[in-house]
Amino acid sequence: MAPRKLAAGNWKMNGTLASLAEIDRLLADHPAPGCDVLICPPATLVHAMAARAQGRIATGGQDCHARTSGAHTGDIAAAQLKDAGASHVILGHSERRTDHAETDAQVAAKAVAAHQAGLVAVICVGETEAQRDAGQTLDVISAQLAGSVPDGATAANTVIAYEPVWAIGTGRTPTNDQIAEVHALMRDRLAARFADGADFALLYGGSVKPGNAAEIFAIPHVNGALVGGASLKAEDFGPIIAALSAA
Ligand code: PGA
């Protein structure tokens, strides 16, 4: 099995019910994309989006709790996301790691919870600009992969997204060689640890736009993208889906 191609959108804390018109536009403009398409809206929209997308676009959460239920005000269990119609959940996004001080161990525990609930975990890793400048990128990615991806991960239940922190929302991207270097490292690490490590989908994320998508998708071991700002509007996300379909 080759890695599946995945165009994933992360709406972050953006969007209301009116925003679901973008789903209608994507479905109309891309009735049969040549890749999987996932959108992770705010939790308030998961149920309505899943109903609207009719399985043609997958719906995901942006975080889940490691426990199945209990006294955790404001948190959401993986099984609740699944119940609302989600099939995926983003875990360990750098904004969660920064805003909520999430550690690799917490991300791994959340991934276990996601797997137990039947969700695909989209686990994010990425270096800060200071770490890249200090020549630590490959060590940071290796450590995050080792710590954030649980032993039960498989190509069917886990997707890895490489998102350099300094490229998120900045309009800056690594060079193609820099992306290639990290993706090759991730492939090697996963293949060394998991029987089906060659088959995990590896996404690049950080300032992916219609104008740079095709070039990024041509890089070895890049199987798709995790897209923030450019996933909010069908007119931007549509061309990214088309570029991945053609890759
Ligand atoms: P961006 O965000 O595409 O707006 O840079 C990517 C992400 O944070 O997933």
Coordinates of C-alpha atoms and ligand atoms in Angstrom, one line a residue:
M1 CA 0.0 0.0 0.0
A2 CA 1.4 3.4 -1.0
P3 CA 0.7 6.4 1.3
R4 CA -2.7 7.9 0.6
K5 CA -2.6 11.5 -0.6
L6 CA -4.4 13.9 1.8
A7 CA -5.3 17.5 1.5
A8 CA -6.2 18.6 5.1
G9 CA -7.6 21.9 6.1
N10 CA -7.2 23.3 9.6
W11 CA -9.7 26.1 10.2
K12 CA -8.3 26.9 13.7
M13 CA -10.6 29.3 15.6
N14 CA -12.3 30.6 12.5
G15 CA -15.8 30.0 11.1
T16 CA -19.5 29.9 11.9
L17 CA -22.4 28.0 10.4
A18 CA -22.4 30.4 7.5
S19 CA -18.8 29.2 6.6
L20 CA -20.1 25.8 5.6
A21 CA -21.1 27.3 2.3
E22 CA -17.4 26.8 1.5
I23 CA -18.0 23.0 1.7
D24 CA -20.8 23.2 -0.9
R25 CA -18.4 25.1 -3.2
L26 CA -15.6 22.6 -2.8
L27 CA -18.0 19.7 -3.4
A28 CA -19.4 21.4 -6.5
D29 CA -16.0 22.4 -7.9
H30 CA -14.2 19.1 -7.0
P31 CA -16.8 16.4 -7.3
A32 CA -14.2 13.6 -7.6
P33 CA -10.8 14.7 -6.3
G34 CA -7.8 12.4 -6.8
C35 CA -6.9 12.6 -3.2
D36 CA -8.5 12.4 0.2
V37 CA -9.8 15.7 1.5
L38 CA -10.2 16.6 5.2
I39 CA -11.4 19.7 6.9
C40 CA -10.9 20.3 10.7
P41 CA -13.3 23.0 11.7
P42 CA -13.8 24.4 15.2
A43 CA -15.6 21.8 17.5
T44 CA -18.8 23.8 17.2
L45 CA -19.0 23.0 13.5
V46 CA -17.9 19.3 13.4
H47 CA -21.4 17.9 13.4
A48 CA -22.9 20.3 10.9
M49 CA -19.9 20.0 8.6
A50 CA -19.9 16.2 8.7
A51 CA -23.6 16.2 7.8
R52 CA -23.0 18.7 5.0
A53 CA -20.0 16.9 3.5
Q54 CA -21.8 13.6 3.2
G55 CA -18.6 11.6 3.6
R56 CA -17.1 13.2 0.4
I57 CA -15.0 15.5 2.5
A58 CA -13.8 14.0 5.8
T59 CA -14.3 16.0 9.0
G60 CA -11.9 16.2 11.9
G61 CA -11.4 17.8 15.3
Q62 CA -8.5 20.0 16.2
D63 CA -7.7 18.4 19.6
C64 CA -9.1 15.8 22.0
H65 CA -8.6 14.9 25.6
A66 CA -6.6 11.8 26.6
R67 CA -9.4 10.5 28.8
T68 CA -12.7 9.0 27.6
S69 CA -15.0 11.1 29.9
G70 CA -15.1 13.0 33.2
A71 CA -14.6 16.3 35.0
H72 CA -12.6 18.2 32.3
T73 CA -14.5 21.4 31.7
G74 CA -14.1 22.7 28.1
D75 CA -12.4 19.5 26.8
I76 CA -13.7 17.1 24.3
A77 CA -13.2 13.3 24.2
A78 CA -12.2 11.5 21.1
A79 CA -15.4 9.4 21.2
Q80 CA -17.4 12.6 21.3
L81 CA -15.7 13.8 18.1
K82 CA -16.4 10.5 16.5
D83 CA -20.1 10.6 17.6
A84 CA -20.4 14.1 16.1
G85 CA -19.2 12.7 12.7
A86 CA -15.5 13.2 12.8
S87 CA -13.1 10.6 11.3
H88 CA -9.8 12.4 12.2
V89 CA -8.3 14.7 14.8
I90 CA -5.3 17.0 14.7
L91 CA -3.0 16.4 17.7
G92 CA 0.1 18.3 18.9
H93 CA -0.3 21.3 16.6
S94 CA 2.3 23.9 17.5
E95 CA -0.4 26.3 18.7
R96 CA -1.6 23.7 21.2
R97 CA 2.0 22.9 22.2
T98 CA 2.6 26.7 22.8
D99 CA -0.8 27.9 24.0
H100 CA -1.5 24.9 26.2
A101 CA 2.0 23.7 27.0
E102 CA 1.3 20.3 25.5
T103 CA 4.2 17.8 25.8
D104 CA 5.1 15.0 23.5
A105 CA 3.9 12.5 26.2
Q106 CA 0.5 14.2 26.3
V107 CA 0.2 14.2 22.5
A108 CA 1.0 10.5 22.5
A109 CA -1.7 9.8 25.1
K110 CA -4.2 11.8 23.1
A111 CA -3.3 9.8 20.0
V112 CA -3.9 6.5 21.9
A113 CA -7.3 7.9 22.9
A114 CA -8.0 8.9 19.3
H115 CA -7.1 5.4 18.0
Q116 CA -9.3 3.8 20.7
A117 CA -12.2 5.9 19.5
G118 CA -11.6 4.9 15.9
L119 CA -10.2 8.3 14.8
V120 CA -7.2 8.9 12.6
A121 CA -4.7 11.0 14.5
V122 CA -2.9 13.7 12.5
I123 CA 0.1 14.3 14.7
C124 CA 2.1 17.5 14.2
V125 CA 5.8 18.0 14.6
G126 CA 8.0 21.0 13.8
E127 CA 11.0 23.0 14.8
T128 CA 11.1 26.7 16.0
E129 CA 13.1 29.2 14.1
A130 CA 15.7 29.3 16.9
Q131 CA 16.0 25.5 16.7
R132 CA 16.6 25.6 13.0
D133 CA 19.1 28.4 13.3
A134 CA 21.0 26.3 15.9
G135 CA 21.1 23.3 13.5
Q136 CA 18.8 21.2 15.7
T137 CA 16.0 20.6 13.3
L138 CA 16.6 16.9 12.6
D139 CA 17.1 16.1 16.3
V140 CA 14.0 18.0 17.3
I141 CA 11.9 16.2 14.7
S142 CA 13.3 12.8 15.7
A143 CA 12.5 13.5 19.4
Q144 CA 9.0 14.7 18.7
L145 CA 8.3 11.7 16.5
A146 CA 9.6 9.3 19.1
G147 CA 7.7 11.0 21.9
S148 CA 4.4 12.0 20.2
V149 CA 3.7 8.9 18.1
P150 CA 2.4 6.0 20.2
D151 CA 3.4 2.4 19.7
G152 CA 0.0 1.4 18.4
A153 CA 0.3 3.8 15.4
T154 CA -0.3 2.4 11.9
A155 CA -0.5 3.8 8.5
A156 CA -4.2 3.4 8.7
N157 CA -4.7 5.3 12.0
T158 CA -2.0 7.9 11.9
V159 CA -0.9 10.7 9.6
I160 CA 2.2 12.8 10.4
A161 CA 2.4 16.6 9.6
Y162 CA 5.7 18.4 9.4
E163 CA 5.0 22.0 10.3
P164 CA 7.9 24.3 11.0
V165 CA 6.7 26.7 13.6
W166 CA 8.2 29.6 11.8
A167 CA 6.4 28.8 8.6
I168 CA 2.9 28.7 10.1
G169 CA 0.8 31.7 9.1
T170 CA 3.9 33.7 8.1
G171 CA 4.0 33.3 4.3
R172 CA 7.5 31.9 4.7
T173 CA 8.3 28.3 3.7
P174 CA 11.4 26.2 4.0
T175 CA 13.4 25.5 0.8
N176 CA 12.4 22.3 -1.1
D177 CA 15.7 20.7 0.0
Q178 CA 14.8 21.5 3.7
I179 CA 11.4 20.0 3.4
A180 CA 12.9 16.9 1.6
E181 CA 15.5 16.5 4.3
V182 CA 12.9 16.4 7.1
H183 CA 10.4 14.2 5.2
A184 CA 13.2 11.7 4.4
L185 CA 14.2 11.6 8.0
M186 CA 10.5 11.1 9.1
R187 CA 10.1 8.2 6.6
D188 CA 13.3 6.6 7.8
R189 CA 12.3 6.9 11.5
L190 CA 8.8 5.5 10.9
A191 CA 10.1 2.7 8.7
A192 CA 12.6 1.7 11.4
R193 CA 9.9 1.6 14.1
F194 CA 6.7 0.4 12.4
A195 CA 6.2 -2.5 10.1
D196 CA 4.1 -0.3 7.8
G197 CA 6.2 2.9 8.3
A198 CA 6.7 3.2 4.6
D199 CA 2.9 3.7 4.2
F200 CA 2.2 6.5 6.7
A201 CA 0.9 9.6 4.9
L202 CA 3.4 12.5 5.5
L203 CA 2.0 16.0 5.2
Y204 CA 3.9 19.3 4.9
G205 CA 2.2 22.3 6.6
G206 CA 3.1 26.0 6.9
S207 CA 2.1 28.7 4.4
V208 CA 0.9 26.3 1.8
K209 CA -0.9 28.3 -0.9
P210 CA -2.3 27.7 -4.4
G211 CA 0.9 29.2 -5.8
N212 CA 3.4 26.9 -4.0
A213 CA 1.4 23.7 -3.6
A214 CA 2.4 21.9 -6.8
E215 CA 6.1 22.5 -6.1
I216 CA 5.8 21.2 -2.6
F217 CA 3.8 18.1 -3.6
A218 CA 6.6 17.1 -6.0
I219 CA 9.0 16.7 -3.1
P220 CA 9.8 13.1 -2.3
H221 CA 7.8 11.7 0.7
V222 CA 5.4 14.6 0.7
N223 CA 2.0 13.0 0.5
G224 CA -0.2 16.0 1.1
A225 CA -0.5 19.2 3.1
L226 CA -2.0 20.5 6.3
V227 CA -3.3 23.9 5.3
G228 CA -4.4 26.7 7.7
G229 CA -5.3 30.1 6.2
A230 CA -5.7 28.9 2.6
S231 CA -8.2 26.2 3.7
L232 CA -10.8 28.7 4.8
K233 CA -12.0 29.6 1.3
A234 CA -12.9 27.2 -1.5
E235 CA -11.2 29.5 -4.0
D236 CA -7.9 28.9 -2.3
F237 CA -8.3 25.3 -1.0
G238 CA -9.8 24.1 -4.3
P239 CA -6.6 24.7 -6.3
I240 CA -4.5 23.0 -3.6
I241 CA -6.8 19.9 -3.8
A242 CA -6.4 20.0 -7.6
A243 CA -2.6 20.3 -7.3
L244 CA -2.4 17.3 -5.0
S245 CA -4.8 15.3 -7.2
A246 CA -2.4 15.9 -10.1
A247 CA 0.8 15.2 -8.2
Ligands
PGA1 P1 -1.0 28.1 7.6 O1 -1.2 27.2 8.9 O2 -1.3 27.3 6.4 O3 -1.9 29.3 7.8 O4 0.5 28.6 7.6 C1 -0.9 25.8 8.8 C2 -1.2 25.1 10.1 O5 -1.0 25.7 11.2 O6 -1.7 24.0 10.1

